[in-house]
Short mmCIF file of C-alpha atoms in Angstrom, two decimals:
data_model
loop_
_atom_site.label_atom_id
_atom_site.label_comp_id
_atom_site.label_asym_id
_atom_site.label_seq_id
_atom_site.Cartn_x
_atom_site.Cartn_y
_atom_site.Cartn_z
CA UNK L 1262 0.00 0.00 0.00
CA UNK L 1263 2.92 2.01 0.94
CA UNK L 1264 4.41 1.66 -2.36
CA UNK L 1265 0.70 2.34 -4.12
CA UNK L 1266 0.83 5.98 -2.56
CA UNK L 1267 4.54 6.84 -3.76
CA UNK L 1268 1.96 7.26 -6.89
CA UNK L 1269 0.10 9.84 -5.39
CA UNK L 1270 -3.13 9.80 -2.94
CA UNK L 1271 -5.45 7.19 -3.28
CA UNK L 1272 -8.74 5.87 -1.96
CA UNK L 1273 -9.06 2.94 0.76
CA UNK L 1274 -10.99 1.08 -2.28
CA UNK L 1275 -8.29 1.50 -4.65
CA UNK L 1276 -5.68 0.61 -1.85
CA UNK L 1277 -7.25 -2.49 -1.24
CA UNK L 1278 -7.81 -3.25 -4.87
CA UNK L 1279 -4.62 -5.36 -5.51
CA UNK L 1280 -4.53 -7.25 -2.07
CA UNK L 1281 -6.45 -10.50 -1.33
CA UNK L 1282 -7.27 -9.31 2.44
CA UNK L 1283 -10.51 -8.25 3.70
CA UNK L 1284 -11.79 -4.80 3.69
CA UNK L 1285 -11.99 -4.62 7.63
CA UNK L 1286 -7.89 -5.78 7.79
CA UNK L 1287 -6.87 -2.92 5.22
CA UNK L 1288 -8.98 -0.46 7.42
CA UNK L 1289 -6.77 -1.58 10.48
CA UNK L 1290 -3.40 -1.53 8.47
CA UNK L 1291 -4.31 1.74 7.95
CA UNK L 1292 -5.25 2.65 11.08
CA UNK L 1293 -1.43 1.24 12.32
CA UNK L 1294 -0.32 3.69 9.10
CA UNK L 1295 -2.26 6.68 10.36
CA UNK L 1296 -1.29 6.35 14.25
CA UNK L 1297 2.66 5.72 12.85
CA UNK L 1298 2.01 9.08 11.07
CA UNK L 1299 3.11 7.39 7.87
CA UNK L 1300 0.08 8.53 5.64
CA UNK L 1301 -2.57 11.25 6.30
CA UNK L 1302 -6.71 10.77 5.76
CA UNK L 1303 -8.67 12.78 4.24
CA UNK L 1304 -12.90 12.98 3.94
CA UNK L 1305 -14.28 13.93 1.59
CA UNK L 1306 -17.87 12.96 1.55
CA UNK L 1307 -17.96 9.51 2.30
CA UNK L 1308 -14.63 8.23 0.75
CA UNK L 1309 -11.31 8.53 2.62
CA UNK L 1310 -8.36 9.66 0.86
CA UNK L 1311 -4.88 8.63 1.71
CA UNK L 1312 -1.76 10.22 1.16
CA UNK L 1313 1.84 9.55 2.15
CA UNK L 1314 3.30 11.55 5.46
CA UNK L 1315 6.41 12.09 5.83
CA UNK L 1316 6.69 12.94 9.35
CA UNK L 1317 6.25 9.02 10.25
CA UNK L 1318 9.31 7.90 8.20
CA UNK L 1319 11.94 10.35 9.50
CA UNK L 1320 12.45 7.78 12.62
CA UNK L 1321 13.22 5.47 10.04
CA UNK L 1322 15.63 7.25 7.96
CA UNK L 1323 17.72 8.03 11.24
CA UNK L 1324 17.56 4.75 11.86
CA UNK L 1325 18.66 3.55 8.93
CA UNK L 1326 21.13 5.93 8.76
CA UNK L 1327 22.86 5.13 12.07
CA UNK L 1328 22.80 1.41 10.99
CA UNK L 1329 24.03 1.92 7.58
CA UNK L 1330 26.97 3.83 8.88
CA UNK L 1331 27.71 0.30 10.78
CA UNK L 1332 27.41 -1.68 7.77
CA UNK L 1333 29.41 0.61 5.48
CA UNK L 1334 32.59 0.24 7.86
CA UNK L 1335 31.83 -3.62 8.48
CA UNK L 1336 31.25 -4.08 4.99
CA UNK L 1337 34.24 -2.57 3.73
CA UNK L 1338 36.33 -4.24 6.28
CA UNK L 1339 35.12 -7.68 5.29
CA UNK L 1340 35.92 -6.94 1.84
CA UNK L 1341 39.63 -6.03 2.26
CA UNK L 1342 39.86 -8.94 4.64
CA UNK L 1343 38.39 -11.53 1.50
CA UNK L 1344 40.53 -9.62 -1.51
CA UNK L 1345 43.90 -10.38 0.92
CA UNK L 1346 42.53 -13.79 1.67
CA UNK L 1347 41.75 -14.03 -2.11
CA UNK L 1348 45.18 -12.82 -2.87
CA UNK L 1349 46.98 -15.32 -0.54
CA UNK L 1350 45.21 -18.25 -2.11
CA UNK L 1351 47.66 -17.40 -5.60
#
């Protein structure tokens, strides 16, 4: 659904469209969306419009961020370590 509204705002019904899951567990992802502040709703009339939020994904990104840092180093390290293993094999 996530990836659905990188598209632009959509409707619960279109949402829901492409997933074999009741209409009554996509209104409760949402609801774990909405409370995560990771999309918005908005009424109008009777349909609900959702739209990405980017306040709910920041979290995330610093996460990420302090973890990729991690990898990076340990990453880099490991591949030194296998080109001199690599090299010691010849």
């Amino acid at each position: 659904m996530l990836d659905r509204l990188l598209d632009g705002p959509a409707t619960v019904s279109q949402l829901g469209a492409n997933h074999a899951i009741s209409p009554g567990a996509i209104s409760q992802h949402l609801r774990v969306l909405e409370q995560a502040a990771m999309i918005r709703r908005t009424l109008n009339g009777r349909q609900h419009h959702i739209e990405l939020d980017e306040r709910g994904f920041q979290p995330v990104l610093t996460w990420a961020e302090k973890y990729g840092a991690f990898w990076g180093a340990n990453l880099e390290s490991l591949g030194e370590f296998l080109m001199h293993e690599k090299s010691d094999e010849r």
